[in-house]
mmCIF file of C-alpha atoms and ligand atoms in Angstrom:
data_model
loop_
_atom_site.group_PDB
_atom_site.id
_atom_site.type_symbol
_atom_site.label_atom_id
_atom_site.label_comp_id
_atom_site.label_asym_id
_atom_site.label_seq_id
_atom_site.Cartn_x
_atom_site.Cartn_y
_atom_site.Cartn_z
ATOM 1 C CA MET A 958 103.979 173.984 136.952
ATOM 2 C CA LYS A 959 100.190 173.482 136.904
ATOM 3 C CA CYS A 960 100.288 174.458 133.480
ATOM 4 C CA LEU A 961 102.959 171.530 132.658
ATOM 5 C CA LYS A 962 100.993 168.936 134.441
ATOM 6 C CA ALA A 963 97.811 169.931 132.607
ATOM 7 C CA PHE A 964 99.783 169.776 129.422
ATOM 8 C CA VAL A 965 101.371 166.199 130.435
ATOM 9 C CA TYR A 966 97.792 165.236 131.259
ATOM 10 C CA PHE A 967 96.394 166.431 127.872
ATOM 11 C CA VAL A 968 99.076 164.529 125.993
ATOM 12 C CA PHE A 969 98.451 161.299 127.778
ATOM 13 C CA LEU A 970 94.935 161.578 127.307
ATOM 14 C CA PHE A 971 94.856 162.344 123.773
ATOM 15 C CA PHE A 972 97.064 159.680 122.621
ATOM 16 C CA GLY A 973 95.400 157.357 125.064
ATOM 17 C CA VAL A 974 92.414 158.077 123.548
ATOM 18 C CA GLN A 975 93.865 157.493 120.347
ATOM 19 C CA ALA A 976 95.592 154.151 121.095
ATOM 20 C CA CYS A 977 91.901 152.995 122.434
ATOM 21 C CA LYS A 978 90.552 154.047 118.776
ATOM 22 C CA LYS A 979 93.127 152.072 117.173
ATOM 23 C CA GLN A 980 92.815 148.943 119.570
ATOM 24 C CA LEU A 981 88.925 149.326 119.037
ATOM 25 C CA HIS A 982 89.295 149.362 115.171
ATOM 26 C CA LEU A 983 91.786 146.470 115.223
ATOM 27 C CA ASP A 984 89.156 144.572 117.225
ATOM 28 C CA THR A 985 86.070 145.212 114.984
ATOM 29 C CA ASN A 986 88.274 144.357 111.757
ATOM 30 C CA LEU A 987 89.365 141.213 113.385
ATOM 31 C CA SER A 988 86.087 140.290 114.742
ATOM 32 C CA SER A 989 84.510 140.510 111.002
ATOM 33 C CA GLN A 990 87.307 138.403 109.579
ATOM 34 C CA ALA A 991 87.525 136.031 112.460
ATOM 35 C CA SER A 992 87.969 132.547 111.040
ATOM 36 C CA ILE A 993 85.434 129.736 111.302
ATOM 37 C CA LYS A 994 86.564 127.177 113.294
ATOM 38 C CA ILE A 995 86.129 123.659 112.604
ATOM 39 C CA GLY A 996 87.215 120.476 114.624
ATOM 40 C CA GLU A 997 88.363 117.108 113.095
ATOM 41 C CA VAL A 998 88.895 114.270 115.251
ATOM 42 C CA GLY A 999 90.845 111.328 113.581
ATOM 43 C CA SER A 1000 93.413 108.407 114.192
ATOM 44 C CA MET A 1001 96.760 110.055 113.090
ATOM 45 C CA THR A 1002 98.778 107.446 114.973
ATOM 46 C CA GLY A 1003 98.277 103.611 115.828
ATOM 47 C CA SER A 1004 97.123 100.737 113.629
ATOM 48 C CA GLU A 1005 94.551 102.792 111.892
ATOM 49 C CA ALA A 1006 96.761 105.897 111.106
ATOM 50 C CA THR A 1007 96.205 105.850 107.632
ATOM 51 C CA PHE A 1008 92.398 106.510 107.996
ATOM 52 C CA GLY A 1009 92.761 109.244 109.997
ATOM 53 C CA ILE A 1010 96.027 110.876 107.762
ATOM 54 C CA SER A 1011 94.437 109.947 104.265
ATOM 55 C CA THR A 1012 90.877 111.915 105.871
ATOM 56 C CA HIS A 1013 92.827 114.796 107.004
ATOM 57 C CA GLN A 1014 94.554 115.190 103.838
ATOM 58 C CA GLY A 1015 91.316 115.528 101.829
ATOM 59 C CA ILE A 1016 89.769 117.976 104.503
ATOM 60 C CA LEU A 1017 92.898 120.055 103.916
ATOM 61 C CA LEU A 1018 92.612 120.150 100.420
ATOM 62 C CA ALA A 1019 88.748 121.103 100.492
ATOM 63 C CA LEU A 1020 89.721 123.740 102.903
ATOM 64 C CA ASP A 1021 92.055 125.131 100.630
ATOM 65 C CA GLU A 1022 89.905 125.425 97.742
ATOM 66 C CA ILE A 1023 87.174 127.250 99.987
ATOM 67 C CA ASN A 1024 89.780 129.695 101.373
ATOM 68 C CA HIS A 1025 91.466 130.138 98.284
ATOM 69 C CA THR A 1026 87.929 131.219 96.603
ATOM 70 C CA GLY A 1027 87.148 134.040 99.452
ATOM 71 C CA GLY A 1028 86.185 131.509 102.229
ATOM 72 C CA ILE A 1029 82.736 131.884 103.976
ATOM 73 C CA GLY A 1030 81.437 135.337 103.293
ATOM 74 C CA GLY A 1031 85.185 136.540 103.541
ATOM 75 C CA ARG A 1032 85.855 134.514 106.843
ATOM 76 C CA LYS A 1033 88.547 131.520 106.521
ATOM 77 C CA LEU A 1034 87.888 128.066 107.732
ATOM 78 C CA GLU A 1035 90.188 127.155 110.393
ATOM 79 C CA LEU A 1036 90.515 123.499 111.021
ATOM 80 C CA ILE A 1037 91.556 122.255 114.811
ATOM 81 C CA THR A 1038 92.661 118.660 114.434
ATOM 82 C CA LEU A 1039 92.980 116.306 117.174
ATOM 83 C CA ASP A 1040 94.637 112.771 117.229
ATOM 84 C CA ASP A 1041 92.497 110.107 119.017
ATOM 85 C CA GLN A 1042 95.332 107.349 118.592
ATOM 86 C CA GLY A 1043 92.353 105.059 117.534
ATOM 87 C CA LYS A 1044 90.841 104.769 120.781
ATOM 88 C CA SER A 1045 87.403 105.355 121.774
ATOM 89 C CA SER A 1046 88.368 107.120 125.229
ATOM 90 C CA GLU A 1047 90.654 109.726 123.483
ATOM 91 C CA ALA A 1048 87.957 110.513 120.648
ATOM 92 C CA VAL A 1049 85.547 111.577 123.547
ATOM 93 C CA LEU A 1050 88.095 113.677 125.478
ATOM 94 C CA ALA A 1051 88.815 115.406 122.118
ATOM 95 C CA ILE A 1052 85.389 115.969 120.636
ATOM 96 C CA THR A 1053 84.733 117.439 124.297
ATOM 97 C CA LYS A 1054 87.729 119.812 123.929
ATOM 98 C CA LEU A 1055 86.950 120.915 120.328
ATOM 99 C CA ILE A 1056 83.350 121.675 121.547
ATOM 100 C CA SER A 1057 83.631 123.245 125.013
ATOM 101 C CA GLN A 1058 87.261 125.135 124.794
ATOM 102 C CA ASP A 1059 87.675 125.689 121.316
ATOM 103 C CA LYS A 1060 83.914 126.209 120.444
ATOM 104 C CA VAL A 1061 83.963 124.804 116.920
ATOM 105 C CA HIS A 1062 80.839 125.228 114.820
ATOM 106 C CA ALA A 1063 80.832 121.655 113.449
ATOM 107 C CA ILE A 1064 82.999 118.241 113.807
ATOM 108 C CA LEU A 1065 84.362 116.334 110.992
ATOM 109 C CA GLY A 1066 84.830 112.750 112.314
ATOM 110 C CA GLU A 1067 85.270 109.950 113.195
ATOM 111 C CA VAL A 1068 86.117 107.290 110.401
ATOM 112 C CA ALA A 1069 85.859 104.388 112.569
ATOM 113 C CA SER A 1070 82.379 103.386 113.582
ATOM 114 C CA SER A 1071 83.081 102.512 117.206
ATOM 115 C CA LEU A 1072 84.867 105.764 117.861
ATOM 116 C CA SER A 1073 81.640 108.015 115.851
ATOM 117 C CA LEU A 1074 79.424 106.001 118.069
ATOM 118 C CA ALA A 1075 81.151 107.361 121.350
ATOM 119 C CA MET A 1076 81.516 110.816 119.917
ATOM 120 C CA ALA A 1077 77.908 111.257 118.633
ATOM 121 C CA PRO A 1078 75.936 111.399 122.139
ATOM 122 C CA ILE A 1079 78.258 114.376 122.812
ATOM 123 C CA ALA A 1080 78.087 116.408 119.922
ATOM 124 C CA GLN A 1081 74.371 115.637 120.119
ATOM 125 C CA GLN A 1082 74.266 116.881 123.784
ATOM 126 C CA HIS A 1083 75.892 119.966 122.916
ATOM 127 C CA GLN A 1084 73.866 120.456 119.766
ATOM 128 C CA VAL A 1085 77.118 120.959 117.504
ATOM 129 C CA PRO A 1086 76.741 119.330 113.924
ATOM 130 C CA MET A 1087 79.010 116.288 113.404
ATOM 131 C CA ILE A 1088 79.475 114.722 109.803
ATOM 132 C CA SER A 1089 81.481 111.510 110.050
ATOM 133 C CA PRO A 1090 83.063 110.983 106.364
ATOM 134 C CA SER A 1091 83.086 107.270 106.579
ATOM 135 C CA SER A 1092 81.448 105.486 109.800
ATOM 136 C CA ILE A 1093 78.770 102.934 107.984
ATOM 137 C CA ASN A 1094 77.416 101.455 111.245
ATOM 138 C CA SER A 1095 73.584 102.033 111.058
ATOM 139 C CA ARG A 1096 73.305 103.082 114.535
ATOM 140 C CA LEU A 1097 75.461 106.054 114.279
ATOM 141 C CA THR A 1098 73.101 108.920 112.807
ATOM 142 C CA ALA A 1099 70.292 107.513 114.821
ATOM 143 C CA GLN A 1100 72.088 109.088 118.150
ATOM 144 C CA GLY A 1101 70.350 112.249 117.085
ATOM 145 C CA ASP A 1102 69.717 114.824 114.707
ATOM 146 C CA TYR A 1103 72.850 116.738 115.153
ATOM 147 C CA ILE A 1104 74.776 113.432 113.506
ATOM 148 C CA PHE A 1105 75.554 113.001 109.881
ATOM 149 C CA ARG A 1106 77.189 110.843 107.666
ATOM 150 C CA VAL A 1107 78.394 111.399 103.857
ATOM 151 C CA CYS A 1108 79.294 107.582 103.387
ATOM 152 C CA PHE A 1109 76.796 104.670 102.166
ATOM 153 C CA MET A 1110 75.791 102.333 105.279
ATOM 154 C CA ASP A 1111 76.752 99.069 106.564
ATOM 155 C CA PHE A 1112 73.339 97.361 105.295
ATOM 156 C CA PHE A 1113 74.092 98.431 101.574
ATOM 157 C CA GLN A 1114 77.654 97.295 101.843
ATOM 158 C CA SER A 1115 76.976 93.617 103.293
ATOM 159 C CA LYS A 1116 73.983 93.320 101.210
ATOM 160 C CA ILE A 1117 75.861 94.078 97.898
ATOM 161 C CA MET A 1118 78.921 91.725 99.122
ATOM 162 C CA ALA A 1119 76.483 88.807 100.157
ATOM 163 C CA ASN A 1120 74.957 88.720 96.409
ATOM 164 C CA PHE A 1121 78.375 89.254 94.898
ATOM 165 C CA ALA A 1122 79.661 86.335 97.101
ATOM 166 C CA ARG A 1123 76.432 84.332 96.264
ATOM 167 C CA TYR A 1124 75.446 85.224 92.401
ATOM 168 C CA THR A 1125 78.900 86.497 91.060
ATOM 169 C CA LEU A 1126 81.443 84.250 92.644
ATOM 170 C CA ASP A 1127 78.903 81.190 92.957
ATOM 171 C CA ALA A 1128 80.229 80.564 96.804
ATOM 172 C CA GLN A 1129 77.817 78.345 98.616
ATOM 173 C CA SER A 1130 79.797 78.472 101.953
ATOM 174 C CA VAL A 1131 81.262 81.121 103.887
ATOM 175 C CA ALA A 1132 83.334 81.365 107.057
ATOM 176 C CA ILE A 1133 83.151 85.007 108.844
ATOM 177 C CA LEU A 1134 86.384 86.353 110.938
ATOM 178 C CA ARG A 1135 85.447 89.337 112.618
ATOM 179 C CA ASP A 1136 86.730 91.629 115.104
ATOM 180 C CA ILE A 1137 84.769 91.385 118.508
ATOM 181 C CA LYS A 1138 85.692 94.584 119.750
ATOM 182 C CA SER A 1139 84.298 96.578 116.672
ATOM 183 C CA ASP A 1140 80.695 97.840 116.073
ATOM 184 C CA TYR A 1141 81.585 98.466 112.521
ATOM 185 C CA SER A 1142 82.742 94.620 111.921
ATOM 186 C CA GLY A 1143 80.136 93.036 114.415
ATOM 187 C CA ASP A 1144 77.107 94.653 112.386
ATOM 188 C CA SER A 1145 78.512 93.998 109.015
ATOM 189 C CA ALA A 1146 79.234 90.173 110.073
ATOM 190 C CA LYS A 1147 75.222 89.920 111.128
ATOM 191 C CA ILE A 1148 73.820 91.819 108.160
ATOM 192 C CA PHE A 1149 76.096 89.889 105.679
ATOM 193 C CA SER A 1150 75.175 86.428 107.171
ATOM 194 C CA ASP A 1151 71.316 87.376 106.865
ATOM 195 C CA PHE A 1152 71.683 88.061 103.230
ATOM 196 C CA PHE A 1153 74.128 85.277 102.401
ATOM 197 C CA SER A 1154 71.561 82.890 103.933
ATOM 198 C CA ARG A 1155 68.375 84.673 102.318
ATOM 199 C CA ALA A 1156 70.308 84.102 99.025
ATOM 200 C CA GLY A 1157 70.785 80.207 99.906
ATOM 201 C CA GLY A 1158 74.272 80.425 101.139
ATOM 202 C CA LYS A 1159 75.494 78.722 104.324
ATOM 203 C CA ILE A 1160 77.738 80.538 106.752
ATOM 204 C CA VAL A 1161 79.835 77.406 107.820
ATOM 205 C CA LEU A 1162 81.739 79.030 110.980
ATOM 206 C CA HIS A 1163 81.793 82.208 112.737
ATOM 207 C CA GLN A 1164 85.238 82.861 114.312
ATOM 208 C CA THR A 1165 86.554 86.328 116.040
ATOM 209 C CA TYR A 1166 89.664 88.273 116.841
ATOM 210 C CA SER A 1167 90.253 91.571 118.807
ATOM 211 C CA ALA A 1168 91.933 94.506 117.031
ATOM 212 C CA GLY A 1169 95.753 94.435 117.621
ATOM 213 C CA ASP A 1170 95.970 90.654 117.499
ATOM 214 C CA ILE A 1171 98.796 89.269 115.302
ATOM 215 C CA ASP A 1172 98.310 85.608 115.424
ATOM 216 C CA PHE A 1173 95.334 84.049 113.709
ATOM 217 C CA LYS A 1174 96.557 81.012 113.125
ATOM 218 C CA SER A 1175 93.832 78.952 115.200
ATOM 219 C CA GLN A 1176 91.127 80.681 113.752
ATOM 220 C CA LEU A 1177 92.282 80.050 110.453
ATOM 221 C CA THR A 1178 92.851 76.163 111.207
ATOM 222 C CA ALA A 1179 89.533 76.045 112.373
ATOM 223 C CA ILE A 1180 88.406 77.606 109.061
ATOM 224 C CA ARG A 1181 90.721 75.300 106.922
ATOM 225 C CA ALA A 1182 88.979 72.348 108.600
ATOM 226 C CA LEU A 1183 85.743 73.211 107.123
ATOM 227 C CA ASN A 1184 86.619 74.153 103.468
ATOM 228 C CA PRO A 1185 84.608 77.043 102.986
ATOM 229 C CA ASP A 1186 84.426 78.710 99.335
ATOM 230 C CA LEU A 1187 84.855 82.178 100.717
ATOM 231 C CA ILE A 1188 86.263 84.041 104.120
ATOM 232 C CA PHE A 1189 84.663 87.180 104.992
ATOM 233 C CA VAL A 1190 86.636 89.488 107.235
ATOM 234 C CA PRO A 1191 84.889 92.653 108.034
ATOM 235 C CA GLY A 1192 87.827 94.435 110.155
ATOM 236 C CA TYR A 1193 90.363 96.829 109.093
ATOM 237 C CA TYR A 1194 93.524 96.938 106.825
ATOM 238 C CA THR A 1195 96.394 96.106 109.420
ATOM 239 C CA GLU A 1196 94.389 92.581 110.644
ATOM 240 C CA ALA A 1197 92.838 91.719 107.142
ATOM 241 C CA ALA A 1198 96.355 91.660 105.531
ATOM 242 C CA LEU A 1199 98.149 89.634 108.511
ATOM 243 C CA ILE A 1200 94.882 87.032 108.037
ATOM 244 C CA ALA A 1201 95.526 87.039 104.211
ATOM 245 C CA ARG A 1202 99.597 86.179 104.761
ATOM 246 C CA GLN A 1203 98.798 83.633 107.544
ATOM 247 C CA ARG A 1204 96.123 82.122 105.414
ATOM 248 C CA ARG A 1205 98.447 81.370 102.464
ATOM 249 C CA GLU A 1206 100.935 79.922 104.965
ATOM 250 C CA LEU A 1207 98.173 77.466 106.048
ATOM 251 C CA GLY A 1208 97.650 76.324 102.299
ATOM 252 C CA ILE A 1209 94.124 77.708 102.366
ATOM 253 C CA LYS A 1210 92.970 78.516 98.925
ATOM 254 C CA ALA A 1211 89.909 80.429 99.628
ATOM 255 C CA PRO A 1212 89.599 83.978 98.494
ATOM 256 C CA LEU A 1213 88.717 86.799 101.324
ATOM 257 C CA LEU A 1214 86.311 89.154 101.007
ATOM 258 C CA GLY A 1215 86.754 92.728 103.022
ATOM 259 C CA GLY A 1216 84.656 95.593 103.337
ATOM 260 C CA ASP A 1217 85.546 99.372 103.159
ATOM 261 C CA GLY A 1218 88.129 98.919 106.162
ATOM 262 C CA TRP A 1219 90.438 97.244 103.897
ATOM 263 C CA ASP A 1220 90.927 100.316 101.832
ATOM 264 C CA SER A 1221 94.523 101.797 102.718
ATOM 265 C CA PRO A 1222 97.871 101.878 101.175
ATOM 266 C CA LYS A 1223 99.180 99.773 103.708
ATOM 267 C CA LEU A 1224 97.095 96.969 103.079
ATOM 268 C CA LYS A 1225 99.386 95.902 99.998
ATOM 269 C CA GLU A 1226 102.557 96.957 102.101
ATOM 270 C CA ILE A 1227 101.596 94.367 104.594
ATOM 271 C CA GLY A 1228 99.780 91.967 102.473
ATOM 272 C CA GLY A 1229 101.213 91.800 99.276
ATOM 273 C CA SER A 1230 100.503 89.229 96.515
ATOM 274 C CA ASP A 1231 98.790 86.845 99.535
ATOM 275 C CA LEU A 1232 96.126 89.321 99.063
ATOM 276 C CA ASP A 1233 95.466 88.193 95.311
ATOM 277 C CA GLY A 1234 92.381 86.763 94.287
ATOM 278 C CA SER A 1235 90.430 88.279 97.233
ATOM 279 C CA TYR A 1236 87.932 91.027 96.914
ATOM 280 C CA PHE A 1237 86.981 94.640 99.095
ATOM 281 C CA VAL A 1238 84.207 97.446 98.769
ATOM 282 C CA GLY A 1239 85.462 101.069 98.246
ATOM 283 C CA HIS A 1240 83.867 104.163 98.319
ATOM 284 C CA PHE A 1241 85.739 106.041 95.653
ATOM 285 C CA SER A 1242 87.253 104.866 92.247
ATOM 286 C CA ALA A 1243 89.894 106.833 90.623
ATOM 287 C CA ASP A 1244 89.113 105.319 87.152
ATOM 288 C CA ASP A 1245 85.666 107.464 87.287
ATOM 289 C CA PRO A 1246 86.701 109.800 84.098
ATOM 290 C CA SER A 1247 84.158 112.749 85.450
ATOM 291 C CA GLU A 1248 85.833 116.238 85.540
ATOM 292 C CA LEU A 1249 85.247 116.538 89.401
ATOM 293 C CA VAL A 1250 87.057 113.231 90.443
ATOM 294 C CA GLN A 1251 89.783 113.998 87.811
ATOM 295 C CA LYS A 1252 90.049 117.382 89.351
ATOM 296 C CA PHE A 1253 90.209 116.082 92.971
ATOM 297 C CA ILE A 1254 93.081 113.643 92.157
ATOM 298 C CA SER A 1255 95.280 116.334 90.598
ATOM 299 C CA GLY A 1256 94.781 118.669 93.085
ATOM 300 C CA TYR A 1257 95.341 115.896 95.939
ATOM 301 C CA LYS A 1258 98.662 114.644 93.937
ATOM 302 C CA SER A 1259 99.901 118.210 93.627
ATOM 303 C CA LYS A 1260 99.365 119.055 97.095
ATOM 304 C CA PHE A 1261 100.693 116.255 99.076
ATOM 305 C CA GLY A 1262 103.711 115.123 96.597
ATOM 306 C CA GLY A 1263 102.327 112.965 94.271
ATOM 307 C CA ILE A 1264 100.426 110.643 96.994
ATOM 308 C CA SER A 1265 96.991 109.134 95.035
ATOM 309 C CA PRO A 1266 94.133 109.809 97.199
ATOM 310 C CA ASP A 1267 92.210 106.642 98.867
ATOM 311 C CA GLY A 1268 88.600 106.369 99.292
ATOM 312 C CA LEU A 1269 89.300 108.048 102.950
ATOM 313 C CA ALA A 1270 90.858 111.044 101.497
ATOM 314 C CA ALA A 1271 87.776 111.591 98.935
ATOM 315 C CA LEU A 1272 85.263 111.144 101.625
ATOM 316 C CA GLY A 1273 87.059 113.559 103.815
ATOM 317 C CA TYR A 1274 87.426 116.191 100.905
ATOM 318 C CA ASP A 1275 83.262 115.730 100.630
ATOM 319 C CA ALA A 1276 82.647 116.030 104.055
ATOM 320 C CA ALA A 1277 84.547 119.118 104.024
ATOM 321 C CA LEU A 1278 83.251 120.580 101.039
ATOM 322 C CA LEU A 1279 79.725 119.550 101.980
ATOM 323 C CA LEU A 1280 80.107 121.496 105.306
ATOM 324 C CA GLY A 1281 81.261 124.543 103.381
ATOM 325 C CA ASP A 1282 78.477 124.507 101.264
ATOM 326 C CA ALA A 1283 76.119 124.231 104.231
ATOM 327 C CA LEU A 1284 77.969 127.404 106.018
ATOM 328 C CA ARG A 1285 77.272 129.233 103.024
ATOM 329 C CA ARG A 1286 73.513 128.829 103.030
ATOM 330 C CA SER A 1287 73.453 129.157 107.054
ATOM 331 C CA LYS A 1288 73.410 132.616 108.845
ATOM 332 C CA PRO A 1289 76.481 134.516 110.085
ATOM 333 C CA PRO A 1290 78.011 135.017 112.394
ATOM 334 C CA GLY A 1291 77.068 132.402 114.563
ATOM 335 C CA PHE A 1292 75.670 129.740 111.997
ATOM 336 C CA LEU A 1293 73.104 128.611 114.516
ATOM 337 C CA ASP A 1294 70.884 127.145 111.825
ATOM 338 C CA LEU A 1295 73.928 125.145 110.168
ATOM 339 C CA ARG A 1296 72.220 121.762 111.270
ATOM 340 C CA GLU A 1297 69.310 122.550 109.353
ATOM 341 C CA ALA A 1298 71.367 123.605 106.414
ATOM 342 C CA ILE A 1299 73.252 120.813 106.319
ATOM 343 C CA THR A 1300 69.743 118.655 106.679
ATOM 344 C CA HIS A 1301 68.739 120.452 103.580
ATOM 345 C CA THR A 1302 71.855 119.302 101.447
ATOM 346 C CA ARG A 1303 70.450 117.904 97.991
ATOM 347 C CA GLU A 1304 72.159 116.455 95.319
ATOM 348 C CA PHE A 1305 75.563 117.621 96.226
ATOM 349 C CA ARG A 1306 78.369 116.745 93.834
ATOM 350 C CA GLY A 1307 81.314 115.055 95.434
ATOM 351 C CA ALA A 1308 84.483 113.113 94.371
ATOM 352 C CA THR A 1309 82.559 110.077 96.051
ATOM 353 C CA GLY A 1310 79.036 110.562 94.357
ATOM 354 C CA LYS A 1311 76.098 113.010 95.076
ATOM 355 C CA ILE A 1312 75.024 113.327 98.308
ATOM 356 C CA THR A 1313 71.508 114.190 99.251
ATOM 357 C CA PHE A 1314 70.213 114.042 102.984
ATOM 358 C CA GLY A 1315 66.773 112.335 103.851
ATOM 359 C CA ALA A 1316 65.001 112.758 107.299
ATOM 360 C CA ASP A 1317 67.592 110.010 108.594
ATOM 361 C CA ARG A 1318 70.716 112.243 107.692
ATOM 362 C CA ASN A 1319 72.228 109.363 105.502
ATOM 363 C CA ALA A 1320 73.547 109.248 102.147
ATOM 364 C CA VAL A 1321 72.709 106.795 99.571
ATOM 365 C CA LYS A 1322 75.278 106.091 97.332
ATOM 366 C CA SER A 1323 77.045 103.640 95.078
ATOM 367 C CA ALA A 1324 79.826 101.062 96.050
ATOM 368 C CA PHE A 1325 83.034 99.984 94.077
ATOM 369 C CA ILE A 1326 84.054 96.374 94.674
ATOM 370 C CA PHE A 1327 87.919 96.039 93.776
ATOM 371 C CA ARG A 1328 89.603 92.549 93.377
ATOM 372 C CA LEU A 1329 93.196 92.262 94.343
ATOM 373 C CA THR A 1330 95.958 91.297 91.840
ATOM 374 C CA ASN A 1331 99.532 91.250 91.060
ATOM 375 C CA GLY A 1332 100.965 91.772 94.452
ATOM 376 C CA GLY A 1333 97.900 93.475 96.183
ATOM 377 C CA ASN A 1334 96.982 96.022 93.687
ATOM 378 C CA SER A 1335 93.231 96.889 93.473
ATOM 379 C CA LYS A 1336 91.395 96.832 90.361
ATOM 380 C CA LEU A 1337 88.010 97.891 90.023
ATOM 381 C CA ALA A 1338 85.667 94.624 89.609
ATOM 382 C CA VAL A 1339 82.340 96.273 89.569
ATOM 383 C CA ARG A 1340 80.316 99.251 90.486
ATOM 384 C CA MET A 1341 77.143 98.651 92.547
ATOM 385 C CA ASP A 1342 74.354 101.159 92.682
ATOM 386 C CA PRO A 1343 71.896 101.449 95.201
ATOM 387 C CA GLY A 1344 68.356 100.453 94.691
HETATM 388 N N1 LIG B 1569 83.264 102.425 107.404
HETATM 389 C C1 LIG B 1569 84.393 102.029 108.340
HETATM 390 C C2 LIG B 1569 83.765 102.201 109.649
HETATM 391 O O1 LIG B 1569 82.499 102.280 109.838
HETATM 392 C C3 LIG B 1569 85.439 102.986 108.563
HETATM 393 C C4 LIG B 1569 86.278 103.022 107.012
HETATM 394 C C5 LIG B 1569 85.615 103.734 105.903
HETATM 395 C C6 LIG B 1569 87.527 102.486 106.986
HETATM 396 C C7 LIG B 1569 86.094 103.791 104.841
HETATM 397 C C8 LIG B 1569 88.001 102.531 105.813
HETATM 398 C C9 LIG B 1569 87.361 103.331 104.746
HETATM 399 O O2 LIG B 1569 84.140 101.771 110.686
#
């Protein structure tokens, strides 16, 4: 009996140890191949939904390319995406969760400057690098040395728009209609008026609206009374397109001028031919014949059912590829020097141009001015280089 007991113990012990060994082996295997977590915060729903969706798709394409070529040192990049519905409060909750619970190595986002400005202090406090693909507000990267952007800045955008209005379109007078809730809109309006006035033009009226408004008739009526040559609308696509429609209904002939916030397929859907004759700035031109840009466009189209990428898709793609490049140059398994690796990015070639980070963690790049024609289609008017 004793013998049998001992035998049973022995059998259990033997298989137990084998099972443990197996478990251990599995764990070691897993940890050497564990994915590298990246967080993304974006507006996947709400009135800026195309910002989040396009950016997300650009990021997915970049991660596919990285993962299909062996990932980073054999480890795959894993994206955890949270929808902030275009709201600052949700963006703050999302970044907090990604950092504290999911333990991501870096954050990609946000698009809208106000939301990126709300998120940046959290990334900085936890020392997790945050790369905004597309927030142009100058104050963003000043939040701390963990905050980067891969797009040009509001100073550049508003300066080229003011000069374009004054010298190319020969405008003498401009009325401004801006979003009172948005850091992007407010700062862009201010910089534009400084440059336009310096160029000898006159800002005849400042008017405001709030994101989510659908009726702009009273502001446009006030603008109509002053008969300006142009109306500058540094807002996002939904409101800009509605403003274009109501401007036509009120019989205003002055074209509209917009910033990068107009860049969405929805602009044309909502505004159609009422946008014709107006202009806006973008980060990306599909007309660029370079191999890199054309490869990006065809890769995007084949992954997303024939849809053409917009500027946000291109910026999302660039932000994710640049992060992959920095991860390759940083030390696994913890990537604790990732911030430095991103800082040392030089001449990184993306779909939206070359990116080099200076001490201020901003990118200096070209912009494209598009003219809307033939039912709201964008046609490249001019490319503006920095300097
Ligand atoms: N630049 C805008 C902002 O700072 C966001 C944006 C970028 C929107 C590019 C559309 C295209 O808020």
